[in-house]
């Protein structure tokens, strides 16, 4: 599981930072990639990476400001030319469906793969046997969502030696126990899987927030997250500006990380007013409150190791 930043800037594209797009690479977990926002030229950014558009399985849009969605129709269209045949689901606030369908129909774009568009509300918006994704509203000029991606716990490793000691021979019985099924042996003994499995392997939690003011929903979405990705459009001391423009400062992002018990914070949505040197100062500001802070750069990757 890795986070890969395709764009990390606020508002308008800049030389140092393109507008927002974040890839959650789940290649080992499910052979696919989930994208969060698709600012203009996201597909151009992808050209510089090993990401294959046909691997994109889901696209989560935080909100409908242009710097988060202008790259979406082009990306969806190109995926058709790049061998994408599997279904894509786009999740986003009300309006996303009209935006996509109008863009594709006016440009007479016909996709060669099924496209599902889900207009979301607050709550669990996706769940399968591997992951749940929860969305909650943040505080921005228009409806803006944060996403909490929770990997489900996996059963622990099979204690094979212990099974052999108990007189169970390797074979199909091992697989059943690994899958959590109780097994009755020929001699009548019942093998309870819990006795022969190590501790559950804890799933990971990643929280990716859309543009927002400092707010309580950000904290609940980030509860105990292994990685929190939070915007920091403004510097510390600019709280009034941040409030007026519905954004956050470095200190506010760090405060969300601290109060939520997140393990790691990565700042993004950085204004083009900050050059490389100034970006480092933004980290230092956040670290006054939350030490394990980093800042996103275009093409930066962060691994989220298994626990
Ligand atoms: Zn934005
Ligand atoms: Zn915005």
PDB file of N, CA and C and ligand atoms in Angstrom, residues 63 65 140 211, ligand 2:
ATOM      1  N   UNK A  63     -14.336  17.359  -3.897  1.00  0.00           N
ATOM      2  CA  UNK A  63     -15.292  18.443  -4.141  1.00  0.00           C
ATOM      3  C   UNK A  63     -15.122  18.939  -5.564  1.00  0.00           C
ATOM      4  N   UNK A  65     -14.552  21.918  -6.986  1.00  0.00           N
ATOM      5  CA  UNK A  65     -13.726  23.042  -7.451  1.00  0.00           C
ATOM      6  C   UNK A  65     -12.825  22.569  -8.595  1.00  0.00           C
ATOM      7  N   UNK A 140     -16.006  23.773   3.703  1.00  0.00           N
ATOM      8  CA  UNK A 140     -15.396  24.460   2.574  1.00  0.00           C
ATOM      9  C   UNK A 140     -16.476  25.325   1.927  1.00  0.00           C
ATOM     10  N   UNK A 211     -10.371  19.988   0.541  1.00  0.00           N
ATOM     11  CA  UNK A 211     -10.111  21.322   1.075  1.00  0.00           C
ATOM     12  C   UNK A 211     -11.051  21.571   2.257  1.00  0.00           C
TER      13      UNK A 211
HETATM   14 ZN1  LIG B   2     -11.617  23.922  -2.967  1.00  0.00          ZN
END
